[in-house]
CSV table of C-alpha atoms and ligand atoms in Angstrom, one decimal:
chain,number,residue,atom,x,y,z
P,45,UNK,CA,28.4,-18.7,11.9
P,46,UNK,CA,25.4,-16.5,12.2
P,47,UNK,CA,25.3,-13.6,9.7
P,48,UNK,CA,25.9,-9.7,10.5
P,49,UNK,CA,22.9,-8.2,11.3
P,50,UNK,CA,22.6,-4.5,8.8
P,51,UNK,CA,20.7,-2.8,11.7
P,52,UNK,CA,18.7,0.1,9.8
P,53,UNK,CA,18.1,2.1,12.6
P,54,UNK,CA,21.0,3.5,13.4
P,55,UNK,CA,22.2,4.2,9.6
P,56,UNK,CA,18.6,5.8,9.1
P,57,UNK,CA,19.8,8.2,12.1
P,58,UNK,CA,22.9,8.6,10.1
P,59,UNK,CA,21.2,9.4,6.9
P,60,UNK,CA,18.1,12.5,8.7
P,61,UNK,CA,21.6,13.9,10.8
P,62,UNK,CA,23.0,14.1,7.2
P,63,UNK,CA,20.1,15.9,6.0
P,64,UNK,CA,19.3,18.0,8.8
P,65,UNK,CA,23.2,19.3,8.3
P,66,UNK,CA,22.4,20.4,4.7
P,67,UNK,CA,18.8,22.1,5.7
P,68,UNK,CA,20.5,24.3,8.2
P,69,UNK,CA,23.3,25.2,5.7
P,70,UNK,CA,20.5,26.2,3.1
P,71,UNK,CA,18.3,27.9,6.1
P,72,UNK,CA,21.5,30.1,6.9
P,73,UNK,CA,21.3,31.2,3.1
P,74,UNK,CA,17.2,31.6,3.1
P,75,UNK,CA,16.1,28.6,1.6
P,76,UNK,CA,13.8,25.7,3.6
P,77,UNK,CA,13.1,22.8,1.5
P,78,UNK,CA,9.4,22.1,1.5
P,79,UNK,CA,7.0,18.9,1.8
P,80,UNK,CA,3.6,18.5,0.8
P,81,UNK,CA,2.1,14.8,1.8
P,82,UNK,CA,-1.3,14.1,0.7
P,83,UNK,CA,-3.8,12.1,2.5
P,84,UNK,CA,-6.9,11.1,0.9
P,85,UNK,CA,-9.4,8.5,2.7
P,86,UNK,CA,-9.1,6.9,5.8
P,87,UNK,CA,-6.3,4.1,6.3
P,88,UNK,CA,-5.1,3.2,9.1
P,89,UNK,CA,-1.7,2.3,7.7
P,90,UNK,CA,-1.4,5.5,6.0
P,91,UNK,CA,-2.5,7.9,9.0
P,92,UNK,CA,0.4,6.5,10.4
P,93,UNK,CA,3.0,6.7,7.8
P,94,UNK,CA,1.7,10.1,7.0
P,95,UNK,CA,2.4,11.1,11.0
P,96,UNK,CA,5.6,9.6,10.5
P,97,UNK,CA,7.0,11.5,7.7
P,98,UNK,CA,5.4,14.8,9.1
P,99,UNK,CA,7.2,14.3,12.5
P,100,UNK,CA,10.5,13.2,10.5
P,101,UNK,CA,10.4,16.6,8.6
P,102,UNK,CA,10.4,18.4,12.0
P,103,UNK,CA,12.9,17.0,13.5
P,104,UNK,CA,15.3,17.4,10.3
P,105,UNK,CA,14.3,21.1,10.0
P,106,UNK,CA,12.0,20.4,6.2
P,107,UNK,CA,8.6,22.6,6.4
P,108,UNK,CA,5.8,20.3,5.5
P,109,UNK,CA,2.3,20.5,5.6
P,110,UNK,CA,-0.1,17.6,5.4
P,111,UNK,CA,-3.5,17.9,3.4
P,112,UNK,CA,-6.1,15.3,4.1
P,113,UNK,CA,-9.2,14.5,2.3
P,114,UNK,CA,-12.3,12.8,2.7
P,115,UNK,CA,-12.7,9.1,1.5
P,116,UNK,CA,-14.9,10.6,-1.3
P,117,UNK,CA,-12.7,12.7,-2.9
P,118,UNK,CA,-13.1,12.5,-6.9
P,119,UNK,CA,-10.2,12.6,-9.2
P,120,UNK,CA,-10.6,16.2,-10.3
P,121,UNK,CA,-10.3,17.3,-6.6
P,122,UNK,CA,-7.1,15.4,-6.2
P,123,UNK,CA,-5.5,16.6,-9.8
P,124,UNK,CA,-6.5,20.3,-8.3
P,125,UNK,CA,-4.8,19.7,-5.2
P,126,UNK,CA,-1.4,18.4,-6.5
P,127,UNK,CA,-1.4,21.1,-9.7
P,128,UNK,CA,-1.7,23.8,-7.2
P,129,UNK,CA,1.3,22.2,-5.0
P,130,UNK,CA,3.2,22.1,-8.7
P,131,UNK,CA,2.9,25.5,-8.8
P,132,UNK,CA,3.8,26.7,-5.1
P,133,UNK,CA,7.7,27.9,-5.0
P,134,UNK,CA,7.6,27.0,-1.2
P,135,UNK,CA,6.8,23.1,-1.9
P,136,UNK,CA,9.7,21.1,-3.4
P,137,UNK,CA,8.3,18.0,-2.4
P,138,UNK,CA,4.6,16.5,-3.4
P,139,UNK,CA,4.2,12.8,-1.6
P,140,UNK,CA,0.5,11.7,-2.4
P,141,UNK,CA,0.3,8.6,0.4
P,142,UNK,CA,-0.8,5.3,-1.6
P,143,UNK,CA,-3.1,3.5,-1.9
P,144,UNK,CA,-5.6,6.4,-3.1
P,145,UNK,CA,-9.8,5.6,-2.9
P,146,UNK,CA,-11.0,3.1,-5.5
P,147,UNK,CA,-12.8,5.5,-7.0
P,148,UNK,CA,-9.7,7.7,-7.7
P,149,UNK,CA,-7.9,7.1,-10.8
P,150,UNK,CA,-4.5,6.7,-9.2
P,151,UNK,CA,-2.1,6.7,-12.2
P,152,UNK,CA,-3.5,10.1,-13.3
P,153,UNK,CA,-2.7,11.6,-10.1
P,154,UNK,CA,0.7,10.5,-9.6
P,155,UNK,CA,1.7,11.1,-13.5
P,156,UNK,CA,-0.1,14.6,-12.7
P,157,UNK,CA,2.8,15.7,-9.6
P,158,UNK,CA,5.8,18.0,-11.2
P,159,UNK,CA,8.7,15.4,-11.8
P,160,UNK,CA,10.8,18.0,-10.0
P,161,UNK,CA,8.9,17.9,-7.2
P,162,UNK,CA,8.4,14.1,-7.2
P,163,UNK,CA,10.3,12.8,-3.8
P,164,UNK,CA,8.7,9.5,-4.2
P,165,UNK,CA,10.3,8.7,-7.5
P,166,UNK,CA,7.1,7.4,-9.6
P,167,UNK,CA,6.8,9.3,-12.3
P,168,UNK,CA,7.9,8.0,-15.6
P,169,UNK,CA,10.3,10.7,-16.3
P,170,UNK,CA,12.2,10.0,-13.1
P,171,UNK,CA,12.2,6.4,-13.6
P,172,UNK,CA,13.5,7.1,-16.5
P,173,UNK,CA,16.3,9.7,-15.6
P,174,UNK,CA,17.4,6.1,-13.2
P,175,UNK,CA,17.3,3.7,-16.2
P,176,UNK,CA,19.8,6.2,-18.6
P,177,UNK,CA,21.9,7.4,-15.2
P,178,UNK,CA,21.0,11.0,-15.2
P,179,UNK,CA,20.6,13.3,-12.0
P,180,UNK,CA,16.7,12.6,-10.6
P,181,UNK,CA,14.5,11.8,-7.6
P,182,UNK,CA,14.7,7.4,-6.7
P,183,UNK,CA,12.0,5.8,-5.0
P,184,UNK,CA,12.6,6.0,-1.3
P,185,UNK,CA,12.4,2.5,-0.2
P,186,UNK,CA,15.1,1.2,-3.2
P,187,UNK,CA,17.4,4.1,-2.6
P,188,UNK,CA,17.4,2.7,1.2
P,189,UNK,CA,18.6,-0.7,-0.1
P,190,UNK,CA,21.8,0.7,-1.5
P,191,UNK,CA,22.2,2.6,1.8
P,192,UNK,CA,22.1,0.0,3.7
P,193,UNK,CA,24.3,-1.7,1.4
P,194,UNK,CA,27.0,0.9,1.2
P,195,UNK,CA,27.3,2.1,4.3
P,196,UNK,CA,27.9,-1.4,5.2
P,197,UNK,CA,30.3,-2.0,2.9
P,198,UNK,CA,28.6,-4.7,1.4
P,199,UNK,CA,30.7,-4.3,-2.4
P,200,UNK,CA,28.3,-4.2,-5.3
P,201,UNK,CA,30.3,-3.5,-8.4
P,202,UNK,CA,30.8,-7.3,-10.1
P,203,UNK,CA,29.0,-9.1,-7.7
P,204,UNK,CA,25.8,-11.5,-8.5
P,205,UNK,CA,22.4,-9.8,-7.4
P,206,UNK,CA,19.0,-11.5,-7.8
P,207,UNK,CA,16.2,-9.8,-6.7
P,208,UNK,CA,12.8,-11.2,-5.8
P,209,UNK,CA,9.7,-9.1,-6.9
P,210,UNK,CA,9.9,-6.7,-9.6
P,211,UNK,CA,6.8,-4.1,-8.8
P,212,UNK,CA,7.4,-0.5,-10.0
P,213,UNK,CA,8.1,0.8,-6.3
P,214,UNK,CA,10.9,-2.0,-5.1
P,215,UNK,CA,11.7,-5.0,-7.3
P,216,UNK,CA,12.5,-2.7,-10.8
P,217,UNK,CA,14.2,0.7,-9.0
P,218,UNK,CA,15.8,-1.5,-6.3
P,219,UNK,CA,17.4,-4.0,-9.6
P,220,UNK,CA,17.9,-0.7,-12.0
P,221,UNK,CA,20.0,0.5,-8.9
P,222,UNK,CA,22.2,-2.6,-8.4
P,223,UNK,CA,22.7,-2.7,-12.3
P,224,UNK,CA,23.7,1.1,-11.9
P,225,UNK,CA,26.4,-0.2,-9.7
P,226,UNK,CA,27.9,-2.6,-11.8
P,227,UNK,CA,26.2,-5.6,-10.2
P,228,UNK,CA,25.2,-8.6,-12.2
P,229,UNK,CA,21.5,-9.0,-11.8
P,230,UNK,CA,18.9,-11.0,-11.9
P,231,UNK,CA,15.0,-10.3,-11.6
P,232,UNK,CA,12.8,-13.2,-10.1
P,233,UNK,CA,9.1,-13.2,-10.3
P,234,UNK,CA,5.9,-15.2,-9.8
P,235,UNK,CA,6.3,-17.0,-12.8
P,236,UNK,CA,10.5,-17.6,-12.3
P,237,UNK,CA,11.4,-21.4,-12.7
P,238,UNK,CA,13.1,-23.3,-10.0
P,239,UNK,CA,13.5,-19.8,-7.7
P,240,UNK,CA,15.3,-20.9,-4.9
P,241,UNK,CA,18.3,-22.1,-7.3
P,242,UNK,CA,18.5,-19.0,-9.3
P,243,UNK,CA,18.2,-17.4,-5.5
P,244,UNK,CA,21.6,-19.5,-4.5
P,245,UNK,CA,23.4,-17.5,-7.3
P,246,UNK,CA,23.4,-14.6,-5.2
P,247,UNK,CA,26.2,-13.0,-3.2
P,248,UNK,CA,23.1,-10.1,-2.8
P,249,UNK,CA,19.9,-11.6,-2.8
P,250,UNK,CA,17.0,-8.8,-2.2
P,251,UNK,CA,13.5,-10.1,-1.3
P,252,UNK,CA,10.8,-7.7,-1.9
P,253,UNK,CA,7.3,-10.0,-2.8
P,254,UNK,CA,5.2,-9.6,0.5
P,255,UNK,CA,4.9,-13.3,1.3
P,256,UNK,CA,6.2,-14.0,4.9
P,257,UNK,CA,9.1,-16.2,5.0
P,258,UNK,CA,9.4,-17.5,1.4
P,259,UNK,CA,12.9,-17.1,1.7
P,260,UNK,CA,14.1,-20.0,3.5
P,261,UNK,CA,17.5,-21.5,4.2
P,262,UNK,CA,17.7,-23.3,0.9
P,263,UNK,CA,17.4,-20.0,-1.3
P,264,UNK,CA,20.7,-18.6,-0.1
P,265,UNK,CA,24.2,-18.8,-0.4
P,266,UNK,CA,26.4,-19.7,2.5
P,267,UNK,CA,27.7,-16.0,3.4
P,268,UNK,CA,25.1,-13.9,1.1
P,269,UNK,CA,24.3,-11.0,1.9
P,270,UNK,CA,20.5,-10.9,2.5
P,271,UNK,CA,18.3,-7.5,2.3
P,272,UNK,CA,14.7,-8.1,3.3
P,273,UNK,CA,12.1,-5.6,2.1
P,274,UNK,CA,9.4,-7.2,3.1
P,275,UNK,CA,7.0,-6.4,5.9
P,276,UNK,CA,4.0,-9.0,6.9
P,277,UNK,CA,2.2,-9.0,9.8
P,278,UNK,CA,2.0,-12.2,11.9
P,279,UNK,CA,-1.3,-13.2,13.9
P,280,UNK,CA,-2.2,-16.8,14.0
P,281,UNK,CA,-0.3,-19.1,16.5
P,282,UNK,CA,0.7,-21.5,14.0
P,283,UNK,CA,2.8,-18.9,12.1
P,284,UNK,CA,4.6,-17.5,15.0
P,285,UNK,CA,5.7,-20.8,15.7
P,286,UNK,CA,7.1,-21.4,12.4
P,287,UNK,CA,9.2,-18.6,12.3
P,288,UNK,CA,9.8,-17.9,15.7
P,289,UNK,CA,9.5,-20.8,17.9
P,290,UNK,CA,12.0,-20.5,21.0
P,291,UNK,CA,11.9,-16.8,20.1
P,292,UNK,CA,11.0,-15.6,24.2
P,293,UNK,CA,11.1,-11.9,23.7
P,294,UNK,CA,9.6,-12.3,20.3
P,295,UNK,CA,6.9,-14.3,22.1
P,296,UNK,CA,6.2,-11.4,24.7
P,297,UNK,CA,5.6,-8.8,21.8
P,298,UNK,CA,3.2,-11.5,19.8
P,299,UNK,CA,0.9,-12.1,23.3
P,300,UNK,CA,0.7,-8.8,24.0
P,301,UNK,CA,0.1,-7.3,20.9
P,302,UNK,CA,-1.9,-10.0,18.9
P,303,UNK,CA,0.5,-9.8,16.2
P,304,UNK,CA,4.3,-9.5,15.2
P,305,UNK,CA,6.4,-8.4,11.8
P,306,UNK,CA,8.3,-11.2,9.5
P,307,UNK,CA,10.1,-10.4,6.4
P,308,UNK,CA,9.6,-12.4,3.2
P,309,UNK,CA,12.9,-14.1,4.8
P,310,UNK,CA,12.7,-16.9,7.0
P,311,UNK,CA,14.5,-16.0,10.3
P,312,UNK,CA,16.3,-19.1,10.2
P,313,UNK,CA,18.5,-17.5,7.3
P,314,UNK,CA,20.4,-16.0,9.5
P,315,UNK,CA,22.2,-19.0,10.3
P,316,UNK,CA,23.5,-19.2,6.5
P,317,UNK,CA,23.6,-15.3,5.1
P,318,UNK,CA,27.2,-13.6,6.1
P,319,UNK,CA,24.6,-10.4,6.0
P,320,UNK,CA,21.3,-9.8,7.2
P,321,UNK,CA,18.6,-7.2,7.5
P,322,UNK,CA,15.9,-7.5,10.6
P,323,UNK,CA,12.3,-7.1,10.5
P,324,UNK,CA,11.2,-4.5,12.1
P,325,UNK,CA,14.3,-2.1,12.0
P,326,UNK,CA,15.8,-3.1,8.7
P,327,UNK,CA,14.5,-1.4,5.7
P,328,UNK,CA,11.5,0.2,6.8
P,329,UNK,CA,13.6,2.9,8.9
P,330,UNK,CA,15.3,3.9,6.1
P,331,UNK,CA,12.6,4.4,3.4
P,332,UNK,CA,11.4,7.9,5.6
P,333,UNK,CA,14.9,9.1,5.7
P,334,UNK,CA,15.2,8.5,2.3
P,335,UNK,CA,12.2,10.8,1.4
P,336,UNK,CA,13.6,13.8,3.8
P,337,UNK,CA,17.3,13.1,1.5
P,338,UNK,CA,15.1,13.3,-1.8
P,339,UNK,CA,13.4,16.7,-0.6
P,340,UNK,CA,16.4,18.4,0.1
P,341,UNK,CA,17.6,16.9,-3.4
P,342,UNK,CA,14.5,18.3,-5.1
P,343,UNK,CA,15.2,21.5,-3.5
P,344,UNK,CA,18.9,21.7,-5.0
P,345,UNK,CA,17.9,19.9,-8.4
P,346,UNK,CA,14.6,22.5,-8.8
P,347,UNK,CA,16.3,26.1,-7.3
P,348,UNK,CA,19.5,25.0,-8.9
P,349,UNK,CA,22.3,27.3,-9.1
P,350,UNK,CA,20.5,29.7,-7.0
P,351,UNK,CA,21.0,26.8,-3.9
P,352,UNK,CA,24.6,26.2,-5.4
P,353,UNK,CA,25.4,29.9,-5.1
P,354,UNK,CA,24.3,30.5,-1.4
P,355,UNK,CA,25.5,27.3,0.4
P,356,UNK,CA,28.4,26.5,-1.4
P,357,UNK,CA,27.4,22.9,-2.1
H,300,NAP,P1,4.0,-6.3,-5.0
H,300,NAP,O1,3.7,-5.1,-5.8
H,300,NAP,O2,2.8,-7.1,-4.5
H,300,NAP,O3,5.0,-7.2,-5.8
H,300,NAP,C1,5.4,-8.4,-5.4
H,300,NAP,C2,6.3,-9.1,-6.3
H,300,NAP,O4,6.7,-10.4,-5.8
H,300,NAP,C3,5.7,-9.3,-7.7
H,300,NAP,O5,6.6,-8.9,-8.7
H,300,NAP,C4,5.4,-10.8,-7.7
H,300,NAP,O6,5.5,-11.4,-9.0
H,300,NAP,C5,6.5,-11.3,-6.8
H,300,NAP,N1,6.0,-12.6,-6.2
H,300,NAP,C6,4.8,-12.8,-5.6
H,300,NAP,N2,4.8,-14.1,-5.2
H,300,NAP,C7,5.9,-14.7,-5.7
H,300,NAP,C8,6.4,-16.0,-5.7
H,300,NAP,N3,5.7,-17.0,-5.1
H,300,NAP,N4,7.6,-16.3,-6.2
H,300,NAP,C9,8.3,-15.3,-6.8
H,300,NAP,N5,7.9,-14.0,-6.9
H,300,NAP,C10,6.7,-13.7,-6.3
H,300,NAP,O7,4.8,-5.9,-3.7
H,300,NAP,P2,5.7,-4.6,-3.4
H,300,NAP,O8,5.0,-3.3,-3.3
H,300,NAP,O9,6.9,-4.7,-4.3
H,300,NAP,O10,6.2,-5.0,-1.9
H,300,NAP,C11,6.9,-6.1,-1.6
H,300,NAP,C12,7.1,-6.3,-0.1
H,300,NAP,O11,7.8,-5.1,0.4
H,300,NAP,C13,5.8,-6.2,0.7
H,300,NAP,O12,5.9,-7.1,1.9
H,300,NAP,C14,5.7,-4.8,1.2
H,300,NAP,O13,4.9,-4.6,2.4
H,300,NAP,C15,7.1,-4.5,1.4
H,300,NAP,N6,7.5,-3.0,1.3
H,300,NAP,C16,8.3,-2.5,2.3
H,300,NAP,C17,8.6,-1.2,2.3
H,300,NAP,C18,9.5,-0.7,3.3
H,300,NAP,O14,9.6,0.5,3.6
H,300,NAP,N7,10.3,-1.6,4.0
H,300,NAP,C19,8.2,-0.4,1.2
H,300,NAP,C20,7.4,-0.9,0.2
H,300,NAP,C21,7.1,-2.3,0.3
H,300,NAP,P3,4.6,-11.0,-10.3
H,300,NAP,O15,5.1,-9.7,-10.8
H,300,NAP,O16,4.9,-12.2,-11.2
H,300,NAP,O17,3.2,-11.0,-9.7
């Protein structure tokens, strides 16, 4: 039986109409959460993300403001930046868009944002407020995977989860989460032997290791729920065909774009998970709604009871 498909479009709408309810209850009592996104060099990839969670804050009602600097910006410009954001009441959000310039020292810069104002969850003291369970701000893109799995009602609490990839932004938040809620889990890597039977252990498998397809039929469980983070972009013939051969409307995008999305999943998975997640329109939707949810939670964690007191939440 082909598997469910956990469309993240529509629960990323859910999530922003969520958020945009809670901004307009804390506009009525004076407050506007606030989002600061830093741009530095010139990415294609980035411009757009950037535009992306710019437009998202508008429509949600979050002020934001966007600072972009030139490819040669030096450290000490970017530490200046983000310690006057730190110190801005209005901002309750600092986002610095990754990757930085080479010549940028990346890790100073991210540990330098306020850990109350840190929406994209990096800094050490937040991912350590997730590893002991205390109230802090998750990465964006793991806090969308449990999303996606519990507003799917996808149960978590006793079931096997082995997750695939275990960077600081997805693997290790996404399997700290999934141990969170009670989930037995496992965390594969490069160097994991005989993957694609620890993978069949899974009733969640998550896939986050930017290789397209690696996941194929024989990793998963019959019924498994499958969560694919992973976004690759497709332009030689011989790899459309592999994962999409037959695929007509698939076909139409990849000749007139030049290129299509896979997953690290195999599209033919489908035909064996109970549960799936596309690419595009899985994950990715969720990760921006995400980061408007942590703003608004910055905002309530930083002003506190002075929130608390006006809205009544
Ligand atoms: P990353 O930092 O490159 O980490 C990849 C992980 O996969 C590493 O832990 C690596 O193991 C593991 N890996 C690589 N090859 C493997 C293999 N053959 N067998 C087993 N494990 C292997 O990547 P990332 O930043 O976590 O991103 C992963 C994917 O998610 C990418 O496709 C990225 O584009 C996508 N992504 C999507 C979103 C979204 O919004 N949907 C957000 C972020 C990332 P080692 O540690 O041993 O090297």
């Amino acid at each position: 039986m082909a598997a469910r498909i956990l469309q993240g479009n529509n629960l990323a709408a859910e999530i922003r109409a969520e958020v945009a309810a809670e901004v307009k209850a804390m506009a009525a009592a004076g407050v506007r959460p606030g989002l600061a996104v830093v741009l530095a060099g010139r990415n294609p990839a980035s411009e757009v993300y950037v535009r992306g969670k710019v437009k998202s804050s508008d429509e949600v009602g979050i002020y934001s403001e966007k600072h972009t600097l030139p490819d040669t910006v030096t450290s000490a410009e970017l530490l200046a930046l983000v310690e006057d954001l730190n110190h801005r009441d209005e901002i309750d959000g600092i986002l610095v868009q990754l990757p930085l310039p080479p010549q940028v020292d990346a890790k100073k810069v991210l540990l330098a944002v306020d850990p109350a104002k840190d929406v994209d969850g990096f800094h050490p003291m937040n991912v350590g407020y997730l590893s002991t369970q205390r109230p802090g701000l998750v990465p964006c893109t793991p806090a969308g995977v449990m999303e996606i799995l519990k507003r799917s009602g996808v149960p978590i609490a006793g079931q096997e989860a082995v997750v695939v990839g275990r960077s600081d932004i997805v693997g290790k938040p996404v399997a700290m989460l999934l141990l969170n809620g009670n989930a037995t889990v496992t965390v594969c890597h490069s160097k994991t032997h005989d993957l694609p039977a620890v993978c069949r252990r899974a009733d969640i498998l998550v896939a986050a290791i930017g290789r397209p397809g690696m996941i194929t039929r024989d990793f998963v469980k019959p019924g498994a729920t499958v969560i694919d983070v992973g976004i690759n972009k497709v332009t030689e013939r011989a790899d459309f065909d592999r994962f999409f051969a037959g695929n007509k409307k698939r076909e139409e995008t990849f000749l007139s774009r030049g290129s299509t999305l896979v997953g690290d999943v195999h599209p033919e998975v489908a035909e064996v998970a109970g549960a799936i997640t596309p690419v595009p329109g899985g994950v990715g939707p969720l990760t921006i709604a995400l980061l408007m949810a942590n703003t608004v939670k910055a905002a309530k964690l930083r002003r506190g009871a002075r929130v608390e007191a006006m809205t009544g939440t």
